Each structure stands twice: as structure tokens, then as C-alpha cells.
Coordinates of C-alpha atoms and ligand atoms in Angstrom, one line a residue:
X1 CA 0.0 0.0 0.0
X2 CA 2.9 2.3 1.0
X3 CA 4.4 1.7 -2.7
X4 CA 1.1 2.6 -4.3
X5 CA 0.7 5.9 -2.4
X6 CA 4.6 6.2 -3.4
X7 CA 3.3 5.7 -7.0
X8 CA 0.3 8.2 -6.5
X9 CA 2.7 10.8 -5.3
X10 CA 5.3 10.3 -8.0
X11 CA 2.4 11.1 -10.2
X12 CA 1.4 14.3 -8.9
X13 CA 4.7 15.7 -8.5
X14 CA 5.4 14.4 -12.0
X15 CA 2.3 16.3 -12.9
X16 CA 4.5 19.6 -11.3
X17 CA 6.7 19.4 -14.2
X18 CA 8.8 17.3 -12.1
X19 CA 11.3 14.6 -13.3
X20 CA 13.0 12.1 -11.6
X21 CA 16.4 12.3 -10.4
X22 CA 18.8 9.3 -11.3
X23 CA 19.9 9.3 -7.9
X24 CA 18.4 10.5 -4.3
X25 CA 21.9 12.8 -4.1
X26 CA 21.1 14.8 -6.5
X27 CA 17.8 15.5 -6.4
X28 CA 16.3 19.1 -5.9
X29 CA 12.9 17.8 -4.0
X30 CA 13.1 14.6 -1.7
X31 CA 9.3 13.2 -0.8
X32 CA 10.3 10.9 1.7
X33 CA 7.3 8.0 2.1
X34 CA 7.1 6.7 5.3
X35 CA 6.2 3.4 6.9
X36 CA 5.6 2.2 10.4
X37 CA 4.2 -1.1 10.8
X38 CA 8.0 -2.2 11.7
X39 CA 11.0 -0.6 13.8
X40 CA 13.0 -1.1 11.1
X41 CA 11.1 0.6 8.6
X42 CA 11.1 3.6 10.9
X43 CA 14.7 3.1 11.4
X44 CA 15.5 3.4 7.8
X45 CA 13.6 6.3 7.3
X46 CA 16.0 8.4 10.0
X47 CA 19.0 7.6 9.5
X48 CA 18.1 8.4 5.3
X49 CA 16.4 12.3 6.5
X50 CA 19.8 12.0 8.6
X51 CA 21.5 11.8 5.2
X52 CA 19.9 14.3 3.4
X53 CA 19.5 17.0 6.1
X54 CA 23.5 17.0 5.9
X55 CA 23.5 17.8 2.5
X56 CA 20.8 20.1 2.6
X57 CA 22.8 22.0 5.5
X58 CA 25.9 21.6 3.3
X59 CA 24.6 23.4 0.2
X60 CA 20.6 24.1 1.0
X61 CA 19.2 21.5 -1.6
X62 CA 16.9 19.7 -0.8
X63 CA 13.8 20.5 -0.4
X64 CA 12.4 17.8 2.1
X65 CA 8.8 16.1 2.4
X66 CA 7.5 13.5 4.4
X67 CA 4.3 11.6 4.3
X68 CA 2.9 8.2 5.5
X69 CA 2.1 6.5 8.3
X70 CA 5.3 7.7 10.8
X71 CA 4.3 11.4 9.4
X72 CA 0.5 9.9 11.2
X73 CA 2.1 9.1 14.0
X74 CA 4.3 11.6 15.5
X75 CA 4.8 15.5 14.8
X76 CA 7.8 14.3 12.5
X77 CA 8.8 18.2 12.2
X78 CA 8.4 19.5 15.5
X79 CA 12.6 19.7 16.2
X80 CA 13.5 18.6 12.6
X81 CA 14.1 22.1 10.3
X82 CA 15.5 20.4 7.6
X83 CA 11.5 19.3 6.5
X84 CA 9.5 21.5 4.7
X85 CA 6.2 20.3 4.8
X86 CA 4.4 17.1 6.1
X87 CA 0.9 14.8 5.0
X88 CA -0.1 12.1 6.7
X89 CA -1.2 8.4 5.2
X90 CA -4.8 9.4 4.2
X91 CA -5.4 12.1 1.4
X92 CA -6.8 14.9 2.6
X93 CA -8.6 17.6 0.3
X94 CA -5.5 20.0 0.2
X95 CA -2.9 17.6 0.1
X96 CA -2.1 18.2 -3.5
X97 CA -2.0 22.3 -3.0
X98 CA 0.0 21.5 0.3
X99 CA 2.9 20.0 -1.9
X100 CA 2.3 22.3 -4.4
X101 CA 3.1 25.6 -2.6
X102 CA 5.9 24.4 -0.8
X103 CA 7.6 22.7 -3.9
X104 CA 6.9 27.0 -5.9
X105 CA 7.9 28.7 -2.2
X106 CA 11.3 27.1 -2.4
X107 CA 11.6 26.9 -6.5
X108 CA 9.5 29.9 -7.8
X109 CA 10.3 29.3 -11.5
X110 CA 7.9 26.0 -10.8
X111 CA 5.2 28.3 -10.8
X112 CA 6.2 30.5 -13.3
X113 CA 6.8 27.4 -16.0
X114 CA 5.2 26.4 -18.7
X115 CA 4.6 23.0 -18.1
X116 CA 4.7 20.8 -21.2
X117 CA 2.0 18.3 -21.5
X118 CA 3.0 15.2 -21.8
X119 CA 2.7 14.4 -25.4
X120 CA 2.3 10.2 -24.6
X121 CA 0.3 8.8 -21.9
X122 CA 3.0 8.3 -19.4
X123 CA 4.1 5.2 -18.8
X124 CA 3.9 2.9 -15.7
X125 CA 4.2 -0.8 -14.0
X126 CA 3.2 -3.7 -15.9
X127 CA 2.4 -5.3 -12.4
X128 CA 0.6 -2.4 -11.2
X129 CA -1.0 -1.9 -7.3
X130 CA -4.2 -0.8 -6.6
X131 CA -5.9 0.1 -3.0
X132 CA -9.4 -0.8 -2.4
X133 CA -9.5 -0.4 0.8
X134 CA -7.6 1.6 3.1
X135 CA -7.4 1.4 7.1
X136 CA -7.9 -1.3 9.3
X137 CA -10.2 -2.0 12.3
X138 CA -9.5 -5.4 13.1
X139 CA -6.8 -4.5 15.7
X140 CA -4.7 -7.0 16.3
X141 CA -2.3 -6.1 19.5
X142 CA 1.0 -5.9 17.6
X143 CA -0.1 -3.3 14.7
X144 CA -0.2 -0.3 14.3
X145 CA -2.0 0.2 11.2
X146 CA -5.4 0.8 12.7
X147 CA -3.9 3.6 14.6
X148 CA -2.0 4.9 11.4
X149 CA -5.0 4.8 8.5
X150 CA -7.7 4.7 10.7
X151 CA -11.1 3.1 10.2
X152 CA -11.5 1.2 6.7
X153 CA -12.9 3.0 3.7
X154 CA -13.5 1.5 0.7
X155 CA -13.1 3.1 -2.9
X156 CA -16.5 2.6 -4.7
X157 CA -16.2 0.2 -7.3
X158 CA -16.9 2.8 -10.4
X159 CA -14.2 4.8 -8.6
X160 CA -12.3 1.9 -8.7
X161 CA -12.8 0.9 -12.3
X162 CA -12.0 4.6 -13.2
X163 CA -8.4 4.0 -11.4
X164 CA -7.8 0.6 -12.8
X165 CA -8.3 2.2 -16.6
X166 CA -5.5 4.8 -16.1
X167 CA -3.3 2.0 -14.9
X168 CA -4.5 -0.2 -18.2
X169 CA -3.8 3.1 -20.1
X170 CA -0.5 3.5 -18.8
X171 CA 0.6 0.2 -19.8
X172 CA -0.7 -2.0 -16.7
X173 CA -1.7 -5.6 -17.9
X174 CA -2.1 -6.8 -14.1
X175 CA -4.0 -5.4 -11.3
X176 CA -3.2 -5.6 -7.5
X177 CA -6.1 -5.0 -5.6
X178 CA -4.9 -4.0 -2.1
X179 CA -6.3 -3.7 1.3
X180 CA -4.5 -4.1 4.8
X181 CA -7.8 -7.0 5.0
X182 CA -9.3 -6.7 1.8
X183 CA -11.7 -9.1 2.1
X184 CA -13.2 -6.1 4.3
X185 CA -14.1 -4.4 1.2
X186 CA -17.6 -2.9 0.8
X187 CA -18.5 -3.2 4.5
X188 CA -18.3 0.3 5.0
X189 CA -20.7 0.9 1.9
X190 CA -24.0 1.7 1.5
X191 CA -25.5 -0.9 -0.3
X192 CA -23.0 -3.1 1.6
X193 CA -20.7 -4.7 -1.3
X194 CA -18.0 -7.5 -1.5
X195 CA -14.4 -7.6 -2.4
X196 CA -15.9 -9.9 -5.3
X197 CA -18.1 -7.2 -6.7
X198 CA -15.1 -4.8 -7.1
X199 CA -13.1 -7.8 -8.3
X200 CA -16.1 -8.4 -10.8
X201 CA -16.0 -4.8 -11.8
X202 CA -12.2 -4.5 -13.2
X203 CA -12.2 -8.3 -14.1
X204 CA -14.3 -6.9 -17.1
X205 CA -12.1 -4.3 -18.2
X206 CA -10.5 -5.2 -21.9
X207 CA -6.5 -5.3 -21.6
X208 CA -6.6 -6.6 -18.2
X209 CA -4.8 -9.9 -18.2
X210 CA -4.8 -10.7 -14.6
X211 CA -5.8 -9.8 -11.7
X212 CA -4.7 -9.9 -7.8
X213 CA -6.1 -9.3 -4.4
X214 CA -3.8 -8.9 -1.0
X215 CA -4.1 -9.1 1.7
X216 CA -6.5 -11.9 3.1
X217 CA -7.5 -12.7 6.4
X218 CA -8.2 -16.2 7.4
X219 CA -11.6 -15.5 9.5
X220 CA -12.6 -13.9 6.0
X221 CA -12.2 -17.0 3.9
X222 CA -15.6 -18.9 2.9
X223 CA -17.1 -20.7 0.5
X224 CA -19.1 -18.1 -1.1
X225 CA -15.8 -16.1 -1.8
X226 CA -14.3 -19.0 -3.0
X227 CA -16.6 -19.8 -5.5
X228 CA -17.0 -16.3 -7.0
X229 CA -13.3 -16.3 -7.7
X230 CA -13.6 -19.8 -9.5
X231 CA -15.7 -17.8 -12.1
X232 CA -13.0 -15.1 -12.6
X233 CA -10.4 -16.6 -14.7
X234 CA -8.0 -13.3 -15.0
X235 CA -7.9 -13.9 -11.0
X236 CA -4.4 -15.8 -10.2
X237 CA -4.3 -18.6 -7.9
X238 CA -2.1 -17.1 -4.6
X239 CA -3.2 -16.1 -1.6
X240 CA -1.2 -14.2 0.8
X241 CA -2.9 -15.2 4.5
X242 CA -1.0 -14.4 7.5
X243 CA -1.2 -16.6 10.3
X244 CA 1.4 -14.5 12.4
X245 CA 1.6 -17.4 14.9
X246 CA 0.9 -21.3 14.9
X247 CA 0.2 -20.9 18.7
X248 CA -3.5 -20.8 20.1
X249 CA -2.9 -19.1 23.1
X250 CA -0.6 -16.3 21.2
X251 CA -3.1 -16.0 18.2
X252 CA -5.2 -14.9 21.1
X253 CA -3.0 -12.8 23.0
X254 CA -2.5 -11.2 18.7
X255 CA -6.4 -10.5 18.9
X256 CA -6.1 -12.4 15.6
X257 CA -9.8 -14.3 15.9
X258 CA -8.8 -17.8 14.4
X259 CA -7.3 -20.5 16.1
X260 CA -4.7 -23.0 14.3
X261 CA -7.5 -25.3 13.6
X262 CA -9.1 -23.0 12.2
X263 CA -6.6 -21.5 10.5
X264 CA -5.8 -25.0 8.8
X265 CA -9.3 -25.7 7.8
X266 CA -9.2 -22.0 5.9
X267 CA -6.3 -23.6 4.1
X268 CA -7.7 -27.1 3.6
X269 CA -10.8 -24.6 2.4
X270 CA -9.0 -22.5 -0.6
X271 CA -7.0 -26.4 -1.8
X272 CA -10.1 -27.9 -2.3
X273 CA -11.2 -25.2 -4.4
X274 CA -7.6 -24.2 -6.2
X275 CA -5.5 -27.5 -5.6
X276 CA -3.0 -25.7 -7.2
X277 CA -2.8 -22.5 -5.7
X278 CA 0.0 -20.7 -4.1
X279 CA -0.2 -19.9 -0.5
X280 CA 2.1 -17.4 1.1
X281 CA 2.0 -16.2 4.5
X282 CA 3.2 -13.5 7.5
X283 CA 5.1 -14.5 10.6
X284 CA 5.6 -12.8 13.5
X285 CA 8.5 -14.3 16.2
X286 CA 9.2 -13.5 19.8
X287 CA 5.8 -12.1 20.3
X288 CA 6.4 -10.7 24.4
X289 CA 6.4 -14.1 26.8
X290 CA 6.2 -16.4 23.7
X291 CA 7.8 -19.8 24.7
X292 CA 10.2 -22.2 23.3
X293 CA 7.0 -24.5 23.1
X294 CA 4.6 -22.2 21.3
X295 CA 7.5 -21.3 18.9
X296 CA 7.8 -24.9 18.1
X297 CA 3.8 -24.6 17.2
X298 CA 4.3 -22.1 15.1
X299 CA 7.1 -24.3 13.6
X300 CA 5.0 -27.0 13.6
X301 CA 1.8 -24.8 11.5
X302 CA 4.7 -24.1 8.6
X303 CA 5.3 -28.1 8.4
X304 CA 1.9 -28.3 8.0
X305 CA 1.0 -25.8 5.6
X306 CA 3.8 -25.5 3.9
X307 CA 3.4 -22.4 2.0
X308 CA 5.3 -21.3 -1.1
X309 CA 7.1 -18.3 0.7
X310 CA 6.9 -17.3 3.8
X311 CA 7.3 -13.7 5.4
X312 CA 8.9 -14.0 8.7
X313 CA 9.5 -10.7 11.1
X314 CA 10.8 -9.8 14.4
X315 CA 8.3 -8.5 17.0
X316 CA 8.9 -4.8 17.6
X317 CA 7.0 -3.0 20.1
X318 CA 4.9 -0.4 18.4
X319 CA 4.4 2.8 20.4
X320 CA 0.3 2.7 21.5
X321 CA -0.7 -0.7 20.4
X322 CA -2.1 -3.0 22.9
X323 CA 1.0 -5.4 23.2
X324 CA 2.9 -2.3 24.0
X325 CA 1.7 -2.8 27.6
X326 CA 3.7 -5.9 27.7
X327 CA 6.9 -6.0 28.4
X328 CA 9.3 -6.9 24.6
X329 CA 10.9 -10.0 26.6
X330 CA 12.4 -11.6 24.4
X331 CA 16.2 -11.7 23.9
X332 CA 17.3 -10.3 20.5
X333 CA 19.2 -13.4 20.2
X334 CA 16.3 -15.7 20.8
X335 CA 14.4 -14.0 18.3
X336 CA 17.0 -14.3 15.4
X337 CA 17.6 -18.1 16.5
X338 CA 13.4 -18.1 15.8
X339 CA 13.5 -16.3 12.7
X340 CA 16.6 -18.5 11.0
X341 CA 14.8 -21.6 11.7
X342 CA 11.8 -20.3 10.0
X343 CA 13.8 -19.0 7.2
X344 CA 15.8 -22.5 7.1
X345 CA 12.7 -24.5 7.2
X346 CA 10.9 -22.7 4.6
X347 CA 14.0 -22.7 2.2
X348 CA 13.5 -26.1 2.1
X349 CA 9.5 -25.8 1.8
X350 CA 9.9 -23.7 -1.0
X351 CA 12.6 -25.2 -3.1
X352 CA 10.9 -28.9 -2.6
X353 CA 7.7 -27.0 -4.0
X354 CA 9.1 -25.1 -7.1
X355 CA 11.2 -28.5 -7.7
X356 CA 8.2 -30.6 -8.2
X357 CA 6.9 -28.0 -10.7
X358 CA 10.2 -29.1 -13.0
X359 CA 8.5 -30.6 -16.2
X360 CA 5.3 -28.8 -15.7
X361 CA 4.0 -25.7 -18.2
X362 CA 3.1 -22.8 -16.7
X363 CA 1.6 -19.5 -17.9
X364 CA 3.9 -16.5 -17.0
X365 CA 3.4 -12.9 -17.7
X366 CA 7.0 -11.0 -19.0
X367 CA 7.8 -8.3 -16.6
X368 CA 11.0 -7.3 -18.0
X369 CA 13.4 -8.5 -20.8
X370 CA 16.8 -9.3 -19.1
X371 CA 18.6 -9.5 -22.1
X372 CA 17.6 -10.8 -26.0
X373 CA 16.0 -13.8 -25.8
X374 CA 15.8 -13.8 -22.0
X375 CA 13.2 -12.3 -20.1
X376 CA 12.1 -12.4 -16.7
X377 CA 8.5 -13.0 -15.6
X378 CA 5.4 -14.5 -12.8
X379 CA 3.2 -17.3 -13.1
X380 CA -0.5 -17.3 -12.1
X381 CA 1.1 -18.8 -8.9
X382 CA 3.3 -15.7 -8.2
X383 CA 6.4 -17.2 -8.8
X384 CA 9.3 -15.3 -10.2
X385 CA 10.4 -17.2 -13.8
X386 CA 13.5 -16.5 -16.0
X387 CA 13.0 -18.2 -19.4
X388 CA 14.7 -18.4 -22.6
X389 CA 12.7 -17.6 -26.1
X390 CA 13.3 -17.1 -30.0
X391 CA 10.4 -15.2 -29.5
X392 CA 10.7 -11.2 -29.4
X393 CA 8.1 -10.3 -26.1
X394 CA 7.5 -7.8 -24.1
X395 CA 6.6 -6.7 -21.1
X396 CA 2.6 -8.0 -20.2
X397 CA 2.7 -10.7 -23.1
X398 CA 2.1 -14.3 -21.5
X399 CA 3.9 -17.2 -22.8
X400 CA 3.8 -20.8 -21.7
X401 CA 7.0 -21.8 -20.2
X402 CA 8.4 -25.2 -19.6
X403 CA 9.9 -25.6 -15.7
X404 CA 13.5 -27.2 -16.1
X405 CA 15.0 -25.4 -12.6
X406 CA 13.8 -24.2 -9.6
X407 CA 15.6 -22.5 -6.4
X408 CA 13.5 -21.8 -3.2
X409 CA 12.6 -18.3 -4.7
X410 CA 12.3 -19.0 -8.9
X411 CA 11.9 -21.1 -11.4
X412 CA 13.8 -21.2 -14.7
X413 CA 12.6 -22.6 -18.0
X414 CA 11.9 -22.3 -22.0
X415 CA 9.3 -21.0 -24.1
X416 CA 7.0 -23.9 -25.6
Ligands
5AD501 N1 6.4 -6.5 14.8 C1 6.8 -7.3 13.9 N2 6.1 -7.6 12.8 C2 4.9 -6.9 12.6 N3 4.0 -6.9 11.6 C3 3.0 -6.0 11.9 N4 3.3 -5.5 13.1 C4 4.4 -6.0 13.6 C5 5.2 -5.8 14.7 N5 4.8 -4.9 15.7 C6 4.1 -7.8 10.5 C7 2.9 -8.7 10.3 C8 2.2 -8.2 9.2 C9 3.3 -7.6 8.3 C10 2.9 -6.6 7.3 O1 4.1 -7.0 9.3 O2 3.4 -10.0 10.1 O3 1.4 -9.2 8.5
SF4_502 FE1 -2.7 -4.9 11.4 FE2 -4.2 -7.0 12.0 FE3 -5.2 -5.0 10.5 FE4 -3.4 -6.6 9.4 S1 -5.5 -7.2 10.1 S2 -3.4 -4.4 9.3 S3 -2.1 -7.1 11.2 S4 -4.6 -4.9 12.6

């Protein structure tokens, strides 16, 4: 979501008469994108305005703005001169004029220039993100995000359709649909809709070749879903669904509403329906006063599922979230010891998995060409494929590839 807001704001500055720097040292206006759902995201974000606010004190340039959800959070400027202007992580009315008028009080031949149309449409991701649905109330202990976007809000679906045509327009021949539980979509509407009605809406969009939905939450998975998607063949077959922890009494502590069982029936669930599909999954280790023996659940839920990739993170306390009250007792070390067995164990998931898909054809869409007669690309399944051709493609087209390799994070193959 934070790289589709990224994209959104690109867009309006480009719409400035802005262009892109080749590198963040020598650019005249830095829009610095923040995110907070992990420490370390807030970390990198610092010691980066730490960076630049040397340069801009060595020679004035540049002009500094920060949005997102640490910009929510905290008063980012209060102490920090070096930024000129701050937005949060929802759009407000203004925002646009906000960026505007300090981007023309610092260069004032901005506003004097004439600025050129762009004679193409521009040109943008052939993978392209889309948010549906912004905010969160589900509020599970370790997050943030409900505090940082607030209460959910869907985009209407003719909104939606509107957005999903620019990004066709621009070159887009997939469509992420994105909410932080986008199966949430529609509650907040009036009539009440579905995620599949807006899923419906851009499926039927000409030039769209597939189309994607993260991320899902297990207590949202049901049959009736299910079965709408088996009529939507441009929708892939993956699933991102967190479990965040394969312990009951921790999934409870998390707020998370599912229990493993549960959690494994969901999975059992989307199999029977998409044998094939890919499942991929968040993990959260050293959750405060989680125990050697609820680790080894957790352990025991990846054995289990075994998903194709699996996104494994440290607990970090999150100033304000419930499981802030509790103390972060878990040893640094202990938690890296957690999070490289994961990692191991899920190396080995994942290369066994894309093995067993040597000799098999799958469809994969080109994202780039790596170099002639070489291009890079992602099955229906998500997973990243480098093939060889004869065949001059491009970025979008789909070819049918036959698997010969596979490490735990591609697959490698020929054009049939
Ligand atoms: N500490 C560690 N990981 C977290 N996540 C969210 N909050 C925290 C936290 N406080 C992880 C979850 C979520 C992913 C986007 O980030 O696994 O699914
Ligand atoms: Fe955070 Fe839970 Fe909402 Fe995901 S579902 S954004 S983890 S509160």
C-alpha cells in the first residue's frame, strides 16, 4: 500500500513538471514515504532524513517532504528544520495544494513554468498496485496500522474501475487489488458490497490480463468467496494469508480471531477449491512471553501448511498498540535463532515446491526482458520465472514456459 501511495505521489509531483532524479543525491525535491508497521522501517527512514539533512545543511538543496504513516504518528517536524512540509497516510482535500506551494515557495520558477503536456500517456508498472481499501479496524495487538489509517474505507467500485483504466492506459496488464484486510471491502458501503463485486468490476475491463487481491484474512475465507473467484479466470491462484503465529494461546494474545484449527481448515478450504494455488504467508517471532514451546507450534503450522514463501519478522514493540503494555521480553538473540529456523525450514518448503513443478508448463506474464531472448517473468502462482525464447516479447505478453529449474525463490525454464 505504502508503494502505491509512493506511485500516486510520484504522479502528482510528475504532474509539477517534475522529473525524476537518477539518484536521491542529486535530487532538488526529496518526498520521503514513510512506513511504520515495523522498527525497522522507521529506522531506515531516519537515518536516510539523517543523510539528506547533511546535504541540505551543506549546500541548501533539498527541499524535504515526508508523508505516510510515521508522518501519522508523531509531529515528524516538531525539532526537525530540515522538513518542509508534512501529510499524513490518508489524502486529505488540500494535500495536493499542500505539496504544491511548498515545492513553488522554495523553486518559484515552478510556478512561473510552462509546463509541457506530456505528449504520450505516461508510462507505468506492468504489475501495477491498486488500494481498495484503506485502514484497518481489526486491531490486532502488535499493529499499528489501525492507529496509522484509521477506520476502513473503501473506494466505490466505479471509482475503482475509473483507477484501474489509467493504470490499463498506462501500460498496466495486471491489477493488485490492495487492502490491509481486503476481504473487508464494501462493509463500509452503502448498499454493503464485496471484495468480489469490485473484483467483478475491473475483471471486465479489456486489456486486463490478470488480476490480484492482498491481503486476506483467514476469518474472511468462505465458501461463497471462493466460488465467486472460480468464475473469474484473469484472477491468479495465490493467496497471501497471515497466520502470524501457529500458537492458540498467542493468536489470542495477537487479537487475531482464528485458532490454528481454524486456521488450517481456511487452508484445507481454498486447496479444495484451487489444488493448485499458491499460498504465502506472515510471521511474527518473539511475540512478548512467547515460549520455546509455542514457537515450536508455530514451527510445527509451517510443516503443516507449507506455504510457497513465507514472510517471517521480528516482533517490535509499536508505540500505542495494545501489546505495548507488555513488556518486549524476548532476547534479540532468541528472536534471530526463531526467525533463521523459520527461514531454514521454509527454504527447504519452498525449493521442494518449485522442484516438483520441473516438467510442468506454466503461464507467466514477461515483466521485463533481461537480455535478448531472455526475459524475466510470474506465473498465475506468483512465482518469479527467468526463461529463454526465440520469441521477441514484451513486457505484459504471456507465454507458456516449460519448468527445467527451480531454487527456493524461482523457477527457470523455456518458451514452448
Ligand atoms: N512487529 C513485527 N512484525 C509486525 N508486523 C506487523 N506489526 C508488527 C510488529 N509490531 C508484520 C505482520 C504483518 C506484516 C505486514 O508485518 O506479520 O502481517
Ligand atoms: Fe494490522 Fe491486523 Fe489490520 Fe493486518 S489485520 S493491518 S495485522 S490490525
Amino acid at each position: 500500500m505504502n508503494m502505491d501511495d509512493s506511485v500516486e505521489l510520484a504522479r502528482l509531483l510528475r504532474g509539477f513538471g517534475l522529473a525524476e532524479a537518477p539518484t536521491a543525491d542529486e535530487a532538488d525535491i526529496i518526498h520521503i514515504n514513510t512506513c511504520s508497521v515495523r522498527k525497522k522501517a522507521e529506522e531506515k527512514f531516519f537515518s536516510f532524513l539523517g543523510v539528506q539533512s547533511i546535504r541540505k545543511r551543506k549546500t541548501g538543496a533539498p527541499l524535504i517532504g515526508v508523508s505516510g504513516c510515521t508522518a501519522e504518528l508523531m509531529d515528524i517536524a516538531e525539532g526537525r528544520p530540515e522538513i518542509d512540509y508534512v501529510i499524513g497516510s490518508r489524502r486529505p482535500a488540500d494535500y495536493a495544494d499542500r505539496i504544491r506551494a511548498a515545492v513553488e515557495s522554495k523553486y518559484p520558477e515552478i510556478a512561473d513554468a510552462q509546463i509541457a503536456t506530456h505528449a504520450a500517456p505516461p508510462e507505468g508498472p506492468v504489475s501495477s498496485f491498486q488500494t481498495v481499501i484503506r485502514g484497518c479496524t481489526n486491531c490486532c495487538t502488535y499493529c499499528m496500522v489501525p492507529r496509522a489509517r484509521g477506520p476502513e474505507a473503501s473506494v466505490p467500485p466505479e471509482i475503482a474501475v475509473r483507477e484501474a483504466e489509467v493504470r490499463i492506459a498506462e501500460g498496466a496488464r495486471e491489477i493488485i487489488l490492495l487492502g490491509q484486510d481486503v476481504l473487508a471491502y464494501g462493509e463500509d458501503l452503502t448498499p454493503r458490497l464485496h471484495l468480489l463485486d469490485v473484483l467483478r468490476a475491473v475483471h471486465a475491463l479489456p486489456g486486463l490480463r490478470r488480476l490480484r487481491f492482498v491481503t486476506s484474512h483467514p476469518r474472511r475465507i468462505d465458501e461463497d468467496f471462493l466460488r465467486g473467484l472460480a468464475e473469474l479466470p484473469k484472477v491468479c491462484e495465490h493467496f497471501h494469508i497471515p497466520f502470524q503465529s501457529g500458537d492458540d494461546e498467542i493468536l489470542k494474545r495477537m487479537n487475531r480471531g482464528y485458532t490454528r484449527a481454524e486456521y488450517i481448515s481456511k487452508i484445507e478450504l481454498i486447496r479444495q477449491y484451487f489444488p493448485d494455488a499458491a499460498i504465502t504467508a506472515d510471521v511474527i517471532v518473539g511475540f512478548p512471553g512467547e515460549t520455546d514451546e509455542q514457537f515450536d507450534n508455530t514451527a510445527r503450522l509451517v510443516e503443516a501448511i507449507r506455504p510457497d514463501q513465507l514472510y517471517a519478522f521480528k516482533y517490535s514493540t509499536r508505540p500505542g498498540t495494545p501489546a505495548a503494555e507488555w513488556e518486549d521480553d524476548i532476547p534479540r538473540a532468541l528472536k534471530e535463532a526463531r526467525l533463521a529456523r523459520l527461514i531454514d525450514m521454509e527454504n527447504a518448503i519452498s525449493r521442494e515446491l518449485n522442484r516438483s513443478l520441473i516438467g510442468s508448463e506454466q503461464e507467466v506474464m514477461v515483466t521485463v526482458k533481461i537480455e535478448s531472448g531472455r526475459y524475466k517473468g510470474r506465473t498465475r502462482t506468483n512465482k518469479i520465472t527467468d526463461f529463454r525464447t526465440d520469441r521477441e516479447l514484451g513486457p505484459g505478453d504471456v507465454a507458456t514456459v516449460k519448468i527445467s529449474g527451480a531454487t527456493p525463490h524461482a523457477l527457470q525454464g523455456k518458451c514452448l
